[in-house]
XYZ file of N, CA and C in Angstrom:
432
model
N 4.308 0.148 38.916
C 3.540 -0.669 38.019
C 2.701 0.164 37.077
N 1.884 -0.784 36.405
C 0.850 0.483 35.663
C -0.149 0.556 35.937
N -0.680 1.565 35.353
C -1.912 2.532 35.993
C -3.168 0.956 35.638
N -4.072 1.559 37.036
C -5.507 0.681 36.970
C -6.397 0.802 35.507
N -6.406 1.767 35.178
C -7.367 2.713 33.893
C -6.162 2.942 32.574
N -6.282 3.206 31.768
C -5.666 3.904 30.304
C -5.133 5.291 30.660
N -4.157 5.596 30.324
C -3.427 6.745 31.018
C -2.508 7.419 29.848
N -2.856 8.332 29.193
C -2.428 8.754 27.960
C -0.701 9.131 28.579
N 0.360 8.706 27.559
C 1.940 9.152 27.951
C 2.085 10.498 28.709
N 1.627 11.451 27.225
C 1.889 12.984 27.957
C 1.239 13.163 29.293
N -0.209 12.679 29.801
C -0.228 12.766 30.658
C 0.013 12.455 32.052
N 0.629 11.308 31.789
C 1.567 10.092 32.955
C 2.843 11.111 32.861
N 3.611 11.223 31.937
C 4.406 12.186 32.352
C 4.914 13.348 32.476
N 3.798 14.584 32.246
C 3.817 15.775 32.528
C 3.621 15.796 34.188
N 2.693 14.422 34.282
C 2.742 14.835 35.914
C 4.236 14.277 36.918
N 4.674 13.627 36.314
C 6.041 12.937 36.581
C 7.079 13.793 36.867
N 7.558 14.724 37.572
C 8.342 15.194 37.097
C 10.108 14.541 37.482
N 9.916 13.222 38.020
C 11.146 12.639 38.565
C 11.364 11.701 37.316
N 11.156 11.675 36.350
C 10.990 11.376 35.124
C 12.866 11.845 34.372
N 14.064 10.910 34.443
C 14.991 10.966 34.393
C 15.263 12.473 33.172
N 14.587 12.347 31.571
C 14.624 13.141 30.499
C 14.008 14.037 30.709
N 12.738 14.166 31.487
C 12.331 15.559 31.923
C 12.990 16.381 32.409
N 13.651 15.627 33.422
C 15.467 16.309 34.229
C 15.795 16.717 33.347
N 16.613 16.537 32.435
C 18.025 16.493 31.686
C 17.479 17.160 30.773
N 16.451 17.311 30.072
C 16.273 18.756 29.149
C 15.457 19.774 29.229
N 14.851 19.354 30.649
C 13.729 20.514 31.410
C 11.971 20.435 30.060
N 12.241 19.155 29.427
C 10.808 19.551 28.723
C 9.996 17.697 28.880
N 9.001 17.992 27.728
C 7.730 16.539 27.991
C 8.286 16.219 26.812
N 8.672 17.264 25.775
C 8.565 16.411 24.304
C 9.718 16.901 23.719
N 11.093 16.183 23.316
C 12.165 16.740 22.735
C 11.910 16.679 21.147
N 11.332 17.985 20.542
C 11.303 18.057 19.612
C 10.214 17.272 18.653
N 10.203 15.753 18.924
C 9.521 15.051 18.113
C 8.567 14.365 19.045
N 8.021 13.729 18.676
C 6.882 12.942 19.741
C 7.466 12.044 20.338
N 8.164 11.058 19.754
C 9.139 10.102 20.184
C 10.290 10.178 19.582
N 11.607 10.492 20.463
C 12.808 10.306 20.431
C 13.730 9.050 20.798
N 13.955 8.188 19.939
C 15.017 7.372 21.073
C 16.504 7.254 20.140
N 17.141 8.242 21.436
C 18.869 8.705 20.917
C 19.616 7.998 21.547
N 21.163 7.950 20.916
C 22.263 7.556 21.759
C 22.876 9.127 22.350
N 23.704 9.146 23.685
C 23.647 10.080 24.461
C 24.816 9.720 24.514
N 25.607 11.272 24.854
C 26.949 11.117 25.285
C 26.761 12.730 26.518
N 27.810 12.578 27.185
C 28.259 13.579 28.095
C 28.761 14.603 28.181
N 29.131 15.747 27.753
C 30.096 16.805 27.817
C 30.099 17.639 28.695
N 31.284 18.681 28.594
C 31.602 19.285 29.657
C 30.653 20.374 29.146
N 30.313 20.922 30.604
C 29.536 22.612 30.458
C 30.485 23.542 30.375
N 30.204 24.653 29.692
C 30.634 25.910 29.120
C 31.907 26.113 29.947
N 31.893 25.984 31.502
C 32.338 26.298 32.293
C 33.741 25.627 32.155
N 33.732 24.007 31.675
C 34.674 23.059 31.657
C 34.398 22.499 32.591
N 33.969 22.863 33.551
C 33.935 21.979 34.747
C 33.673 20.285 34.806
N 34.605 20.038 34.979
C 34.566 18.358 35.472
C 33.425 18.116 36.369
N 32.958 18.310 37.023
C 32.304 18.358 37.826
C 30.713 18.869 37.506
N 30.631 19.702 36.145
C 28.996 19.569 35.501
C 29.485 19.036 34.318
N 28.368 18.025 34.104
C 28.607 17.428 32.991
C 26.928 17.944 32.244
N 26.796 17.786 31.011
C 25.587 17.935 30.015
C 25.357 16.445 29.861
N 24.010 16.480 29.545
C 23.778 15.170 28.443
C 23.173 15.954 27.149
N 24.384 15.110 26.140
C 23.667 15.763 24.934
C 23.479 14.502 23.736
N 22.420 14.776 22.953
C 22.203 13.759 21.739
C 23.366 13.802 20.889
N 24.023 12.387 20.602
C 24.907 11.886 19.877
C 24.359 11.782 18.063
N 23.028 10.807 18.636
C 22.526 10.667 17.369
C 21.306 9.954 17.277
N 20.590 10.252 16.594
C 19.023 9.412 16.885
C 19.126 8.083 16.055
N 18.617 7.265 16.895
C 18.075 5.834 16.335
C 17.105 5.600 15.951
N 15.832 6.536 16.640
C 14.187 6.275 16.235
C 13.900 7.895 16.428
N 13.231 8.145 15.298
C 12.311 9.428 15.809
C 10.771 8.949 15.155
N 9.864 9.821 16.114
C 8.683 8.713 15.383
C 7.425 10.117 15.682
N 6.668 10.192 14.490
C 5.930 11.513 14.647
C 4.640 10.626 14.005
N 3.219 11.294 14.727
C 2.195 10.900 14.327
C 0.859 12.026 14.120
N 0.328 11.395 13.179
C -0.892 12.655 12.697
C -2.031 11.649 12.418
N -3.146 12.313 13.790
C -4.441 11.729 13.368
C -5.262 12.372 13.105
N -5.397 13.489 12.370
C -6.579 14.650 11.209
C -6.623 13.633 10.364
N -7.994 13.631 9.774
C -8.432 12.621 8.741
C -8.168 13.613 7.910
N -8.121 13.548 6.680
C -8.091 14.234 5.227
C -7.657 15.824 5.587
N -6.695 15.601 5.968
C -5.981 17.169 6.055
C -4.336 16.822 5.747
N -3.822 16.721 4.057
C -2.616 16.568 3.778
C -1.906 17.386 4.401
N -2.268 18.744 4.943
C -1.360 19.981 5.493
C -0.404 19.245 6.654
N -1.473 18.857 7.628
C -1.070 18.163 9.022
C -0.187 17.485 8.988
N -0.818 16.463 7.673
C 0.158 15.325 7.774
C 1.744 16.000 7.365
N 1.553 16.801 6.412
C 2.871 17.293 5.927
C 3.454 17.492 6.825
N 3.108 18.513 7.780
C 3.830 19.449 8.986
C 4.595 18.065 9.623
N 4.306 17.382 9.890
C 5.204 16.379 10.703
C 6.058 15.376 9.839
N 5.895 15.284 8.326
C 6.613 14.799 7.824
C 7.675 15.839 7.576
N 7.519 16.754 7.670
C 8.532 18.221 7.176
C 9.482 17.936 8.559
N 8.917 17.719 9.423
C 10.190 17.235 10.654
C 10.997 16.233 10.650
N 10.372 15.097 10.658
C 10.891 13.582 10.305
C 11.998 14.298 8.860
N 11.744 14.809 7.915
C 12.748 15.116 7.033
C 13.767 16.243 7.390
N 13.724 16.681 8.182
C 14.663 17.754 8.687
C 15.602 16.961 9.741
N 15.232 15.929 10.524
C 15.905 14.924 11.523
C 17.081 14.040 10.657
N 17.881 14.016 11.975
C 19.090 13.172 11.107
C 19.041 12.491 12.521
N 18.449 10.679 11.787
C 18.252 9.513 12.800
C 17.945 8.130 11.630
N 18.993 7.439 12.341
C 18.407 5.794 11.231
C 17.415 5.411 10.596
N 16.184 5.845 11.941
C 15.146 4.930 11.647
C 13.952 6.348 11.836
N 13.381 6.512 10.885
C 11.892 6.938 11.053
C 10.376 6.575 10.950
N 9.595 6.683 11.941
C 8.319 6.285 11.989
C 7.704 6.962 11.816
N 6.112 7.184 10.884
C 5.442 8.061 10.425
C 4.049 7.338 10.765
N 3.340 7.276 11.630
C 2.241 6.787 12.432
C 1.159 8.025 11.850
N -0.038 7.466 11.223
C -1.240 7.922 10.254
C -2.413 7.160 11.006
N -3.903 7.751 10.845
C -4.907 6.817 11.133
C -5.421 6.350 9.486
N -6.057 5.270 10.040
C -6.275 4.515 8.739
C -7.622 5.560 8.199
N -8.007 6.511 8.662
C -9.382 7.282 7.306
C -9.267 7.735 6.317
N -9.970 7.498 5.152
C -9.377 7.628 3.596
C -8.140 7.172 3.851
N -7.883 5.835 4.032
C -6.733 5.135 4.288
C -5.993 5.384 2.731
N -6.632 4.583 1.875
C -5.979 4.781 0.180
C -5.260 6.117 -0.431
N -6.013 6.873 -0.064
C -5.711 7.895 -0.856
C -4.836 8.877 -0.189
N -4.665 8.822 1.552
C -3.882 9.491 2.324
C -2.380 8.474 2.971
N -2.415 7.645 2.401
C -1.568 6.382 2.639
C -0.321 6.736 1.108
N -1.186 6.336 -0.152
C -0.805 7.047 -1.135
C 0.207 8.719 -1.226
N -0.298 9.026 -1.068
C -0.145 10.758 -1.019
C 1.454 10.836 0.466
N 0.998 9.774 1.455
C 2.026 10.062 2.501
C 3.268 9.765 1.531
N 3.143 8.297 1.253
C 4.356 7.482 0.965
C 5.326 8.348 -0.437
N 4.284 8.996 -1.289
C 5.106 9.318 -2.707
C 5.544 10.750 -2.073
N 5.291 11.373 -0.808
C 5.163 13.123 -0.178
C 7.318 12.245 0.191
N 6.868 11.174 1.239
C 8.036 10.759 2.214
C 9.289 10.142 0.931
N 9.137 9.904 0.151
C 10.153 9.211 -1.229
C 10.614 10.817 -1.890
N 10.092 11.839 -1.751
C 10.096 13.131 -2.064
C 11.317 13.804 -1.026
N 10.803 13.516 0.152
C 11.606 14.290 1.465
C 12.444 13.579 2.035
N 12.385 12.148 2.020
C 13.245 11.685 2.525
C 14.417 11.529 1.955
N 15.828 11.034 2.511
C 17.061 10.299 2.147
C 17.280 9.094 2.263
N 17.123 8.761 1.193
C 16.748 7.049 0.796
C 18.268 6.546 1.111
N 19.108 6.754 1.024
C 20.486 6.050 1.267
C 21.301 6.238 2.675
N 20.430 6.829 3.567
C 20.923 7.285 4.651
C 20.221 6.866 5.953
N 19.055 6.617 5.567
C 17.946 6.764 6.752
C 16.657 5.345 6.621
N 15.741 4.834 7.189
C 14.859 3.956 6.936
C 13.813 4.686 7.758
N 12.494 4.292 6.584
C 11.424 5.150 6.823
C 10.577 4.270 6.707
N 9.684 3.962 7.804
C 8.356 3.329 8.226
C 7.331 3.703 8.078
N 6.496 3.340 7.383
C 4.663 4.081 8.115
C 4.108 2.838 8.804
N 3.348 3.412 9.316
C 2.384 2.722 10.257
C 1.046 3.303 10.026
N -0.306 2.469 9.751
C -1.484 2.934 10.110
C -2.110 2.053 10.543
N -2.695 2.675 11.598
C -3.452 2.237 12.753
C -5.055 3.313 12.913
N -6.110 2.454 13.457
C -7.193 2.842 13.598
C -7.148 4.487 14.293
N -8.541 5.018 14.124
C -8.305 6.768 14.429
C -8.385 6.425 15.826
N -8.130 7.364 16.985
C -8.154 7.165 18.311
C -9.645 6.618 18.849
N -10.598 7.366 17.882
C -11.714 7.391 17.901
C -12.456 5.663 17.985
N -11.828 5.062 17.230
C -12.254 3.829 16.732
C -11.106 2.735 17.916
N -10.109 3.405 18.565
C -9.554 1.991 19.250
C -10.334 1.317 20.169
N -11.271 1.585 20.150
C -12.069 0.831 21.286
C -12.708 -0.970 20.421
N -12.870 -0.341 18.649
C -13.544 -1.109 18.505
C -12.831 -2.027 17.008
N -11.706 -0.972 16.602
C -10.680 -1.868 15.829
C -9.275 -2.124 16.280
N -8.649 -3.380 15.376
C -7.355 -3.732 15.846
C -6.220 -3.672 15.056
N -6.710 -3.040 13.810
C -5.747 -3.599 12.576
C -4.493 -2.515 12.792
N -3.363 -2.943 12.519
C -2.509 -2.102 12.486
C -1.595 -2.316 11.438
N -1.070 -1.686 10.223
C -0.552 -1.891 8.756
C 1.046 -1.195 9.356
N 1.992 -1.803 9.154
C 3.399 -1.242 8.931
C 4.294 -1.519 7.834
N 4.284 -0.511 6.993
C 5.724 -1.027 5.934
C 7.008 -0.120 5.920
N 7.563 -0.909 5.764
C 9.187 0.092 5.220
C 8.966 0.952 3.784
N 8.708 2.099 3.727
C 8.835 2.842 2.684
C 9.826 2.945 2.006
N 11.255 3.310 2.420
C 12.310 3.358 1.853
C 13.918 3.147 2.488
């Protein structure tokens, strides 16, 4: 079930280690913050029937988030990933401070880096971590 208290992911499952994907690629975070791929099987080096791999087919969601208030760098660094990923759907999760002007700056940075005919790109902003105690708003649009 779930935890009595608020229990941040990484830390629910760094301590996890029976955690099926922790298995299967020996890490907490494949690459992006959130991955969700289609998976296929192959044989190991060896051929062996008998070891199989799990390897990513192809991503459906990758989803990266930056909560530095007014630091375009940050935000870049994780949009520079989301644009290097080849997956349908991308999520770009921002806190709402200097919402306007860093909301702005994301969306015309992501129409820049992204592949508009290939891929769908989301933002999301949501309150700073700081503030979830005491706001609720959460903004999502399709960028492109």
């Amino acid at each position: 079930g779930l935890p009595d208290k608020p229990l941040f992911f990484r830390s629910f499952y760094g301590n996890n280690p029976n955690k099926a994907t922790a298995e299967i690629f020996n890490l907490n975070e494949f690459l992006f913050d959130i991955v969700i791929a289609q998976m296929i099987e192959i044989n190991s080096a060896s051929q062996s029937n008998t070891k199989k791999l799990q390897a990513i087919y192809c991503g459906k969601w990758i989803v990266e988030s930056e909560f530095q208030t007014n630091n375009s760098r940050a935000l870049l660094l994780d949009l520079n990933k989301l644009a290097i990923a080849k997956s349908e759907n991308k999520l770009f999760i921002m806190s709402d401070c200097n919402k306007n002007t860093m909301k702005d700056w994301v969306i015309k940075t992501a129409k820049e880096l992204m592949n508009m005919e290939e891929e769908n790109f989301y933002l999301a902003i949501v309150p700073h971590p700081k503030d979830w105690t005491s706001k609720e708003n959460i903004e999502v649009q399709k960028i492109i």
